[in-house]
Coordinates of C-alpha atoms in Angstrom, one line a residue:
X23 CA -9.1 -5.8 6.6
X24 CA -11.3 -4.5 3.7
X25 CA -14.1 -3.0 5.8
X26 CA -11.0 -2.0 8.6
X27 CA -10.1 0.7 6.5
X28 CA -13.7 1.8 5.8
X29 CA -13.3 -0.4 3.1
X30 CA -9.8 0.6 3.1
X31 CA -8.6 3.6 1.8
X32 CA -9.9 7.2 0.8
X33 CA -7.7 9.7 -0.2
X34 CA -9.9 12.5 0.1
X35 CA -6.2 14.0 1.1
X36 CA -7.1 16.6 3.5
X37 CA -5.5 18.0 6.3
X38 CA -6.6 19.4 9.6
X39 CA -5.2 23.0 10.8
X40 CA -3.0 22.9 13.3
X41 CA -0.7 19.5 13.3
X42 CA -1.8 17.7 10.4
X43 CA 0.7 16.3 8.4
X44 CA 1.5 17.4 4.6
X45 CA 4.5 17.1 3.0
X46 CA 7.9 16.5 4.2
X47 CA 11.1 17.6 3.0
X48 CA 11.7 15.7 -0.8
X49 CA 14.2 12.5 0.6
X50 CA 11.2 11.6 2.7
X51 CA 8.5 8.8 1.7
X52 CA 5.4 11.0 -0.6
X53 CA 2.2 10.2 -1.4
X54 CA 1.1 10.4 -5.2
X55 CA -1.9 11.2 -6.6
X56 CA -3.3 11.4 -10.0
X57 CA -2.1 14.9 -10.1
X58 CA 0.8 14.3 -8.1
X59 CA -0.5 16.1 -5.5
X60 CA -3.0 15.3 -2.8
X61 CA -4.6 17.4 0.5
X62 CA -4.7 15.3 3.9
X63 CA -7.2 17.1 6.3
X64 CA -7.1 20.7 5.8
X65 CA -4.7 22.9 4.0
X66 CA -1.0 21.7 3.9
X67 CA -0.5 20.0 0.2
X68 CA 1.1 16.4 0.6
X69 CA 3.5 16.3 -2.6
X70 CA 4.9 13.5 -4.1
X71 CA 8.1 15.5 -6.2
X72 CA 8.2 13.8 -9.7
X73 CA 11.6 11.8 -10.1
X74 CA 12.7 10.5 -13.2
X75 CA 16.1 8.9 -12.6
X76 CA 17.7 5.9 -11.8
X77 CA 18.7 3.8 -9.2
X78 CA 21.9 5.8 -7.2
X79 CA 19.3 8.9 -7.0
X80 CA 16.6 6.9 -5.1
X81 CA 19.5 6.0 -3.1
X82 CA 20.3 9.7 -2.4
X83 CA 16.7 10.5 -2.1
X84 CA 16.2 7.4 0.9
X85 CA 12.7 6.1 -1.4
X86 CA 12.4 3.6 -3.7
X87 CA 8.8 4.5 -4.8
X88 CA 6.7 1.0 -5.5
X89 CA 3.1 1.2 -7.1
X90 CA 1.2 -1.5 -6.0
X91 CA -2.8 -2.3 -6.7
X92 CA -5.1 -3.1 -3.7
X93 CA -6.2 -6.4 -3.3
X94 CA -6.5 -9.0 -0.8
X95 CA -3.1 -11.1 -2.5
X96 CA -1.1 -8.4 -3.9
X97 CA -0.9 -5.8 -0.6
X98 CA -3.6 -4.8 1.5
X99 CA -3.2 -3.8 5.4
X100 CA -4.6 -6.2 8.0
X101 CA -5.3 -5.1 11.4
X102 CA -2.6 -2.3 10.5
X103 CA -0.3 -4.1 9.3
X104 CA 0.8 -4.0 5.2
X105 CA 0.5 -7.3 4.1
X106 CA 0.7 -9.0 0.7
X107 CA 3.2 -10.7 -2.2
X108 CA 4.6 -7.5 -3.0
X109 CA 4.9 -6.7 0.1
X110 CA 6.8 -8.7 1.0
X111 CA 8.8 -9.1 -1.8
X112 CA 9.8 -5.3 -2.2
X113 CA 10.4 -5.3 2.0
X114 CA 13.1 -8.2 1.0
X115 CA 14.9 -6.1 -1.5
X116 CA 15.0 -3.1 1.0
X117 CA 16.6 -5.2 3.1
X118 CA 19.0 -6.5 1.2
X119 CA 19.4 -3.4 -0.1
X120 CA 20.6 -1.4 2.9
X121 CA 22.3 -4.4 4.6
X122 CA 24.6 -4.2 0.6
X123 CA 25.1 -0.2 1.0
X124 CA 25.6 -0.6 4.9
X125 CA 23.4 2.4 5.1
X126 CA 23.7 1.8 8.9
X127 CA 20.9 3.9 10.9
X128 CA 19.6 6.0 8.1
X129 CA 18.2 3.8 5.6
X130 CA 16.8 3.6 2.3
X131 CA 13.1 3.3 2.4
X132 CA 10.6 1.3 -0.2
X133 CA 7.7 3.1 -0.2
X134 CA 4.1 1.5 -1.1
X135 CA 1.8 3.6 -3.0
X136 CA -1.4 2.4 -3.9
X137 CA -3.0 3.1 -7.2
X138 CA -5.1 2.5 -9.8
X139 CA -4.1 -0.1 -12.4
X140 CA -4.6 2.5 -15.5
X141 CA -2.2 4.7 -13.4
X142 CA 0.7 2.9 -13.2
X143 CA 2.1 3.5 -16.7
X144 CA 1.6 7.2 -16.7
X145 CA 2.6 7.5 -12.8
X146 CA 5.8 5.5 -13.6
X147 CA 6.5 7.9 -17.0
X148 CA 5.7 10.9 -14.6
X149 CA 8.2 9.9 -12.2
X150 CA 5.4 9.8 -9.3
X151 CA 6.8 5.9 -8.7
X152 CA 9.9 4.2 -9.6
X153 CA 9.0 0.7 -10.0
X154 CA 5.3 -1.3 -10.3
X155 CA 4.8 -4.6 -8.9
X156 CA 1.2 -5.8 -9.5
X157 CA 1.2 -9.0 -11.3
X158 CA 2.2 -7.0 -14.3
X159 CA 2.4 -9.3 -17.6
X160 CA 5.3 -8.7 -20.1
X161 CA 3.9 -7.2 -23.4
X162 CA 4.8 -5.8 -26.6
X163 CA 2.4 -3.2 -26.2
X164 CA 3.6 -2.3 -22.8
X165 CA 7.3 -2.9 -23.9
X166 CA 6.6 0.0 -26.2
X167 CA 6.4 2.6 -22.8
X168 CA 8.3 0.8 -20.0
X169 CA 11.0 -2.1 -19.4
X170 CA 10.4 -4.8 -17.5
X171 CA 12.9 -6.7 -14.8
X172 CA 13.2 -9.9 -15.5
X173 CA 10.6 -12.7 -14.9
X174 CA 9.4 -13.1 -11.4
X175 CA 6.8 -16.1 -12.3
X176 CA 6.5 -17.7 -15.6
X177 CA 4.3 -20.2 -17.3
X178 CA 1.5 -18.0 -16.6
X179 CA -2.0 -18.7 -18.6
X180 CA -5.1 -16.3 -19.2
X181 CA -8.1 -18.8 -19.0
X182 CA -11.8 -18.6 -19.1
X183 CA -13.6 -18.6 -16.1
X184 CA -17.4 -19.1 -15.9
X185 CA -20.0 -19.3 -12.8
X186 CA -23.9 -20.2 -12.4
X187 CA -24.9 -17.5 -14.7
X188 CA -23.1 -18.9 -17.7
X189 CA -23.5 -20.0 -20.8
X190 CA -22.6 -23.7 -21.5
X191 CA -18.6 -23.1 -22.8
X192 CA -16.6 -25.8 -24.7
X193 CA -14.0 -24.2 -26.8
X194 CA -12.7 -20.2 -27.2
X195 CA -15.5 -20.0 -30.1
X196 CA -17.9 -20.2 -28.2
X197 CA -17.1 -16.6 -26.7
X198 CA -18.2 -15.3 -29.6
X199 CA -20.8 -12.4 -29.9
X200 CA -20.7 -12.6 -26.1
X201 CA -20.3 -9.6 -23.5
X202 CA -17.1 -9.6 -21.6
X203 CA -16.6 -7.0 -18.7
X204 CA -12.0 -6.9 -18.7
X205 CA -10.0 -3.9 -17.5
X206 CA -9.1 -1.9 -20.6
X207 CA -5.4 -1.6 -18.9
X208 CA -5.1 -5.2 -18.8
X209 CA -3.6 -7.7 -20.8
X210 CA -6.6 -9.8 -20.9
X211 CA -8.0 -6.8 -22.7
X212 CA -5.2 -6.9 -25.4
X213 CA -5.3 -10.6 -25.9
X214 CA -8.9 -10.6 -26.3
X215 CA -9.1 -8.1 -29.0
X216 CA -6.5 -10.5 -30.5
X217 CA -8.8 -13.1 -30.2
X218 CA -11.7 -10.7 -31.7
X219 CA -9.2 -10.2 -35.1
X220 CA -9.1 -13.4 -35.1
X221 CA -13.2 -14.4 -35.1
X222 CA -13.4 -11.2 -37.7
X223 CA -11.1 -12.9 -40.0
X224 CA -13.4 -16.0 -39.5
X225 CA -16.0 -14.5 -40.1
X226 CA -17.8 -14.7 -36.5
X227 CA -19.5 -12.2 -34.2
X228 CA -16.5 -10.8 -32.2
X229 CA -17.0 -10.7 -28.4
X230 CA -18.5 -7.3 -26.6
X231 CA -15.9 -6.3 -24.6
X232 CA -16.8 -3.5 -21.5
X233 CA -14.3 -1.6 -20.3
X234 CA -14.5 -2.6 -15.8
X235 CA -14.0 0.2 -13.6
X236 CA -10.2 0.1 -13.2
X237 CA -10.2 0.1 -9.2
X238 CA -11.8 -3.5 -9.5
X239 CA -8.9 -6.1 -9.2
X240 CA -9.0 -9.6 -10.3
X241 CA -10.8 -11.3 -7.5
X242 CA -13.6 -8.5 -7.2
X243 CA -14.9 -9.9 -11.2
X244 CA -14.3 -13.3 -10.3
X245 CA -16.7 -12.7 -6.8
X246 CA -18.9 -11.2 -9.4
X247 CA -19.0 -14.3 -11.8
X248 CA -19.3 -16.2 -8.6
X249 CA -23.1 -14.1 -7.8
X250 CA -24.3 -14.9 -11.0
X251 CA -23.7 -11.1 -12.0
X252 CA -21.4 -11.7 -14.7
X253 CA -20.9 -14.4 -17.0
X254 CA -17.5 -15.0 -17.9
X255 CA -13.8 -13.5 -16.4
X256 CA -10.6 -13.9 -17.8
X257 CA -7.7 -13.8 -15.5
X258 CA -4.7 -15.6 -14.7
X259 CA -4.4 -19.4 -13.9
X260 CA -2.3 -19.0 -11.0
X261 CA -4.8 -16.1 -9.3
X262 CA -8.1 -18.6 -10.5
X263 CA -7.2 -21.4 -9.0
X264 CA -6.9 -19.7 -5.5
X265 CA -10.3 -18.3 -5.9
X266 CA -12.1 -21.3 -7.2
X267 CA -11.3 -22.7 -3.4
X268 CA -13.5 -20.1 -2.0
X269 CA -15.4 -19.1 -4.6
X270 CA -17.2 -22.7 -5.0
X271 CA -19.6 -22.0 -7.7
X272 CA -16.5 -20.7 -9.9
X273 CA -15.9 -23.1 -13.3
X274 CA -11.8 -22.6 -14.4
X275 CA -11.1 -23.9 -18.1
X276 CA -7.5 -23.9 -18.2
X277 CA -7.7 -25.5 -21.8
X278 CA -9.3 -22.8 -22.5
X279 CA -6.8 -20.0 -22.7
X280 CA -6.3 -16.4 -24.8
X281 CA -2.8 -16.0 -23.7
X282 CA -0.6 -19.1 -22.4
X283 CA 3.1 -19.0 -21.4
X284 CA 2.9 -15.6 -20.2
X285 CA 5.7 -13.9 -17.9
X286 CA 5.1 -11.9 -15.1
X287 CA 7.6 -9.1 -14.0
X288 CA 8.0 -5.8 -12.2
X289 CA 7.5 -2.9 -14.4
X290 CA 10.1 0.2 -14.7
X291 CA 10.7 2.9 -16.7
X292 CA 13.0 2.7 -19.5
X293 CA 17.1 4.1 -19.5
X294 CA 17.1 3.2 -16.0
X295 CA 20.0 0.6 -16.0
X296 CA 20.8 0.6 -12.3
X297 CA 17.9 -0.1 -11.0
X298 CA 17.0 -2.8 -14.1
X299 CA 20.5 -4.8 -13.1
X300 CA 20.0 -4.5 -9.2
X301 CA 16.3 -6.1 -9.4
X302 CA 17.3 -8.4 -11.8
X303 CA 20.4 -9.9 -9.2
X304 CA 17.4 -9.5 -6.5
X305 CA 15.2 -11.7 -8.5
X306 CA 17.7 -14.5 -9.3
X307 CA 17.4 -15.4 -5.7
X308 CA 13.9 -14.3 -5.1
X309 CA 11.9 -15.2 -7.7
X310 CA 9.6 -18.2 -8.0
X311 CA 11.4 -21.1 -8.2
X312 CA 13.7 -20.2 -5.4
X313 CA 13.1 -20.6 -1.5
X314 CA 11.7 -17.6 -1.2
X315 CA 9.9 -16.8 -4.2
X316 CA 8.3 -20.6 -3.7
X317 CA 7.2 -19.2 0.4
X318 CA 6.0 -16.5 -1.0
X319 CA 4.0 -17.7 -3.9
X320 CA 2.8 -20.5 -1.4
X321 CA 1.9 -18.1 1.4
X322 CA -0.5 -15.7 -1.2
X323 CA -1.3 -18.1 -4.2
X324 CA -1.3 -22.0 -2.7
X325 CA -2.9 -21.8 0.8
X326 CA -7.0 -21.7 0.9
X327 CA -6.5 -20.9 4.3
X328 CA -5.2 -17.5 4.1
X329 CA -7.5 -16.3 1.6
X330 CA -10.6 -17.2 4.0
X331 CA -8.8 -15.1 6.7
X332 CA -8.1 -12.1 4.7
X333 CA -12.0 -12.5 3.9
X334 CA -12.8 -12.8 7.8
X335 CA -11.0 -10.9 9.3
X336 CA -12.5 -7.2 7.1
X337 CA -14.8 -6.9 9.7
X338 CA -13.5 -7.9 12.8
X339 CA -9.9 -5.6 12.3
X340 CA -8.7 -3.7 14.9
X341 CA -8.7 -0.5 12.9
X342 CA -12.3 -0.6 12.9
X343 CA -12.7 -1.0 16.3
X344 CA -11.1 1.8 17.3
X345 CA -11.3 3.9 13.9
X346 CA -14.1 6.0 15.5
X347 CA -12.5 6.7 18.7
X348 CA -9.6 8.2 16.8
X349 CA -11.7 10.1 14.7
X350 CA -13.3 11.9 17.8
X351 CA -10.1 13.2 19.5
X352 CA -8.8 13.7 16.4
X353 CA -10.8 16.2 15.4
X354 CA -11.5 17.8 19.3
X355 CA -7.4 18.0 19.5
X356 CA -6.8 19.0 15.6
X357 CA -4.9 16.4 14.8
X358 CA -5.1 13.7 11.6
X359 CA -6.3 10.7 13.0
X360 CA -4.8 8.3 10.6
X361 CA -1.5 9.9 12.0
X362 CA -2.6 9.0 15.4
X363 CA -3.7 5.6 14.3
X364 CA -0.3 5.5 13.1
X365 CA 1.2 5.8 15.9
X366 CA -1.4 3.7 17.9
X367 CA 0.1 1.1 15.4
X368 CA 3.8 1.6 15.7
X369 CA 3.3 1.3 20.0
X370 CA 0.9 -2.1 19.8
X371 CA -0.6 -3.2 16.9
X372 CA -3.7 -1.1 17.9
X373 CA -4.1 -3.8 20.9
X374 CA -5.6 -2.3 24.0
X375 CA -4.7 -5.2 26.4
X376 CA -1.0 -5.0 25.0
X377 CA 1.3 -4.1 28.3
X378 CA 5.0 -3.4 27.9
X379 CA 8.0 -5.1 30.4
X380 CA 7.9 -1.4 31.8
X381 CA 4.4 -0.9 32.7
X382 CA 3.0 1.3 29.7
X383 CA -1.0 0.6 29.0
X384 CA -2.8 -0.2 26.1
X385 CA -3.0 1.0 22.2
X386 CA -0.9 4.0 23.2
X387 CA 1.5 2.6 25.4
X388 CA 1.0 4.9 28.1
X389 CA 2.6 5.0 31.6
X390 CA -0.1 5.2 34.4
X391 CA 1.0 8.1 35.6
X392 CA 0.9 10.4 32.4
X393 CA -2.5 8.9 31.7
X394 CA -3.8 10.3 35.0
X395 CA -2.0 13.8 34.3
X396 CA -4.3 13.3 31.2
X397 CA -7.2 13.6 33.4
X398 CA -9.5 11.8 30.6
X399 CA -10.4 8.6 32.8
X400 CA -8.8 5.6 33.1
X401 CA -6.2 4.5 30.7
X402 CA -6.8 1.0 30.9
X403 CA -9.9 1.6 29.1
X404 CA -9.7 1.6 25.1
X405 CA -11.5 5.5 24.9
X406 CA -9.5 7.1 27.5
X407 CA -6.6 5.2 26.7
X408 CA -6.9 6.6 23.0
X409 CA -8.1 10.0 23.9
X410 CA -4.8 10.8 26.7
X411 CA -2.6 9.5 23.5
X412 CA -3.9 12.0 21.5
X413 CA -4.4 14.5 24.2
X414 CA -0.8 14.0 24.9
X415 CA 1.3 14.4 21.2
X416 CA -1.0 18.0 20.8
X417 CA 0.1 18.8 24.6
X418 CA 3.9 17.9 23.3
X419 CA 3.3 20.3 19.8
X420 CA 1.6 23.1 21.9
X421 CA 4.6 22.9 25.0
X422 CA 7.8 22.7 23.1
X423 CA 7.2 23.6 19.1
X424 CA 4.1 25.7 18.7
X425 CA 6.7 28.4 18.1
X426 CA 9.5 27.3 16.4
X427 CA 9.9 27.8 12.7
X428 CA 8.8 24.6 11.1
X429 CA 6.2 23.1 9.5
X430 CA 3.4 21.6 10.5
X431 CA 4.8 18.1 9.4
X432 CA 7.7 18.5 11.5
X433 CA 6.0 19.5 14.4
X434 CA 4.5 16.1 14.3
X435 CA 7.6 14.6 13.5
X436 CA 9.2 16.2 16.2
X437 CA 6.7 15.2 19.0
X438 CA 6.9 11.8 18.0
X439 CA 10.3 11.7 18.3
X440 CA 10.2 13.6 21.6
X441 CA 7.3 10.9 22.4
X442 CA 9.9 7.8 21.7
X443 CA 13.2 9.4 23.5
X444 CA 12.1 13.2 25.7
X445 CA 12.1 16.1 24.3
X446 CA 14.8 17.5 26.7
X447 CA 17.4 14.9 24.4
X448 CA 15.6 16.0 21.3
X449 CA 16.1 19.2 22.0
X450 CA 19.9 18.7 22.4
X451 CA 19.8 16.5 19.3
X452 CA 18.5 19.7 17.8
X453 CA 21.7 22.1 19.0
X454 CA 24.2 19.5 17.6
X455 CA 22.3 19.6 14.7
X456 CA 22.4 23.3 14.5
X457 CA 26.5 23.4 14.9
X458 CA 26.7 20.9 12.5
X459 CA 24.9 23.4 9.5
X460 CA 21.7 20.6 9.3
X461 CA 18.4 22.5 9.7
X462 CA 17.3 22.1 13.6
X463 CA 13.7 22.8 12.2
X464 CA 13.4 19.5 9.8
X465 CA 13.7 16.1 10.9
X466 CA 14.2 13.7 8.1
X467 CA 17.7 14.5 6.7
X468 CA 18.8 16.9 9.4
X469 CA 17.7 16.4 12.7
X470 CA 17.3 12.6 12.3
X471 CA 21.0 12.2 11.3
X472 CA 22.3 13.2 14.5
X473 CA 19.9 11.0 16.5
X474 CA 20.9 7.8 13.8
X475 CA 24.5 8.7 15.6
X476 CA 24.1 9.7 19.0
X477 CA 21.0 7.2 20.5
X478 CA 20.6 4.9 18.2
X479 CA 18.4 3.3 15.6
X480 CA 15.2 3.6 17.9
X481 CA 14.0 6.8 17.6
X482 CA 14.3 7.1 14.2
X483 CA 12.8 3.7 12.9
X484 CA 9.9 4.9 15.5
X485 CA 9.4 8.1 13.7
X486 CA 10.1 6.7 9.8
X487 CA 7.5 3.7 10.7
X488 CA 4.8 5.7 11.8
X489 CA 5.1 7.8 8.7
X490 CA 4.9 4.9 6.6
X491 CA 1.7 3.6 7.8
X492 CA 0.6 6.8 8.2
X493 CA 1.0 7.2 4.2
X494 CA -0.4 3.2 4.2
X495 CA -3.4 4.0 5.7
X496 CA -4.3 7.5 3.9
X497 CA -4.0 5.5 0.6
X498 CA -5.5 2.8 1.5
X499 CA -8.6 4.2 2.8
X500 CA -8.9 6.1 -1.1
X501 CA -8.3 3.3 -2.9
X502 CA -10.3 0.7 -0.9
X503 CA -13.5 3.8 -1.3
X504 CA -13.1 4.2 -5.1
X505 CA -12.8 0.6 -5.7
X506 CA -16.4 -0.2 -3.6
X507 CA -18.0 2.8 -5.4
X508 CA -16.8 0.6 -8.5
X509 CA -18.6 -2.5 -7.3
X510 CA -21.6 -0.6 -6.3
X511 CA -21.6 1.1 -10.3
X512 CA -21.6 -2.8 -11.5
X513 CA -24.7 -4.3 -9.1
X514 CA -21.6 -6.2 -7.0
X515 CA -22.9 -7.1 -3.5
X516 CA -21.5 -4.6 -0.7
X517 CA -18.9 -6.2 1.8

């Protein structure tokens, strides 16, 4: 769903005025920027607090921060839904994770934040993420600022890759005195400057290597090489041979390699011991090599299949569809409408002919009756249906929490919530909460432990889930922007 999120992802982090959503309390999921901190829609700053320590804080803090790059095999979001190897990896360890610490109700949250690969060193080292997961080879060079888990895939090979613009290639000489356009973060980069002491010492031309935009990924140089715009790519065997199957004019020389036996791992920072020894225990199991490390592996690097539907389905998602509509009501009710696609999400997948056993309609999962109190049209239309949903939440913010003393985030936390269970029984939630010394005005922490207890995992998996793709989708739409700006910069054809 490239195009779905207007290419996918544009942190312009604003905010609108009245409910937008900024930061939540610190235990909550957080967006990072470069700075650490962003703006969604307006005025509230959306902070991402830095943390530097190990495992058993995470724990405390419920967020287990994971830096992941954008791309159509690593994570991207598909009709609204986060998808990708690290994915769902990282969603396997936090459940294992919280099944081990029987967290119950309240759980322990991986959180995906997408950024750029020459951000995920100095994001990890700044505590605005706790672990990477991005195809990440072990190096010395790399060794010499982070730790590494151990080994997820082995055996791993950096080959030459050529396409219809090429030169004729036989042997790693003859790269020599040509221009190569590598990520400098990379450790194609590194290996190739190896490769350039090495035709010094010999006495030949040494390659020209440019420095790529960082926000392109692997497969955006290889669709490159595949136009005839580039004439050789370096990247990993595993990765190549997916995209030679729909990439046909795409040449792999896999005897022709500048790094072989490679090992890929997730990347941490250093002195953090309990978080190093938990992954690790994950990845015995996990890894590739076991039954779910081979699915996984399979499902994102084996099957042709699923790499021509990522590519089909950009245009055709469901976000984009409705993207528009969201954006309208958004802004006439002054509300984020990624927040409210969020939600559209978390009731039906954004599906407007979804129906519930109970009779609610559509991508909002409304009851007849409250869409005619509405008054927008008929709800089992995709626009009205859409515009009564958002109608709705700022007629819930403006009945029962316009006054109180909270935040603009928890206003919208709290009308979800009221949304998912009334807000007569979130309003009691709130008194218990009160008696019990937990802040009645915050919901993650306070207000959202008493409802874990007294109804039930519901409510508060509804609220938590459409926070998380609300943070998905903000990201997303920021990274997906930068990294088409990138392609544009390089001549790359526009998707």
């Amino acid at each position: 769903m490239l195009n779905a999120l207007t290419r996918w992802l544009c942190i312009v982090l604003m905010a609108s005025t009245a409910c937008t959503m900024a930061a939540p309390p610190a235990p909550t999921p957080a967006i990072a920027s470069a700075a650490g901190q962003a703006r969604i829609y307006g005025e509230l700053p959306y902070q991402n607090p830095a943390y530097t320590g190990d495992l058993d804080g995470m724990i405390k803090r419920r967020q287990i921060r994971v830096l992941v790059t954008y791309s159509k095999t690593n994570y991207w979001v598909e009709n609204g839904r986060q998808r990708g190897a690290s994915y769902e990896a990282l969603k396997a360890y936090e459940d294992e994770l919280n099944k081990r610490l029987k967290t119950g109700n309240v759980k322990v949250f991986v959180v995906f934040v997408p950024t750029r690969r020459d951000q995920i060193i100095p994001a990890l080292l700044a505590g605005r993420g706790d672990v990477a997961a991005a195809s990440l080879t072990i190096t010395p060079e790399r060794l010499k600022q982070v730790d590494f888990s151990d080994p997820t895939i082995t055996n791993v090979n950096e080959i030459v890759i050529t396409g219809p613009a090429s030169l004729k290639i036989g042997k790693l000489e003859d790269l020599s005195g040509q221009q190569l356009y590598v990520r400098k973060s990379s450790s194609y980069w590194t290996h190739l400057q190896q490769l350039n002491q090495r035709f010094i010492k010999e006495k030949r031309p040494p390659m020209k290597l440019v420095p790529a935009a960082e926000e392109l990924e692997d497969e955006d140089l290889l669709e490159m090489l595949n136009s005839g715009l580039l004439k050789f790519a370096i990247v990993d065997d595993f990765k190549a041979r997916l995209w030679a199957k729909v990439l046909p004019k795409l040449q792999l020389h896999p005897d022709l390699a500048v790094n072989r036996d490679g090992q890929i791992a997730l990347m941490l920072r250093k002195h953090s011991p309990k978080l190093k020894d938990d992954l690790n225990t994950f990845i015995k199991t996990h890894a590739r090599g076991t039954a779910f490390g081979n699915t996984i592996y399979n499902r994102y690097f084996g099957e042709q299949n699923f790499v021509r539907n990522a590519l089909q389905t950009t245009d055709l998602s469901r976000f984009e569809a409705t993207k528009a509509i969201f954006q309208r009501y958004g802004k006439q009710y002054q509300m984020d409408y990624l927040l409210m696609m969020a939600q559209g999400y978390q009731e039906s997948r954004l599906d407007q002919q979804a129906r519930s056993h109970v009779g609610a309609i559509g991508v909002m999962q409304l009851m007849p009756a409250t869409g005619k109190e509405m008054k927008v049209g008929d709800v089992r239309q995709l626009e009205p249906n859409i515009h009564a949903g958002v109608k709705y939440i700022r007629f819930m913010i403006d009945q029962y929490y316009a006054k109180e003393a909270m935040t603009a985030v928890n206003r919208g936390l709290f009308a979800f919530a009221s949304y998912n269970a009334g807000a007569g029984r979130i309003a009691q939630l709130r008194k218990e909460a009160q008696k019990r010394g937990l802040d009645p005005n915050k919901w993650f922490n306070n207000v959202e432990v008493v409802a874990a207890e007294k109804i039930g995992p519901e409510t508060v998996t509804y609220v938590s889930n459409i926070f998380k793709y609300y943070i998905a989708y903000t990201l997303l739409i920021k990274s997906e922007q930068e990294r088409e700006a990138a392609r544009k910069r390089m001549g790359a054809p526009q998707r």
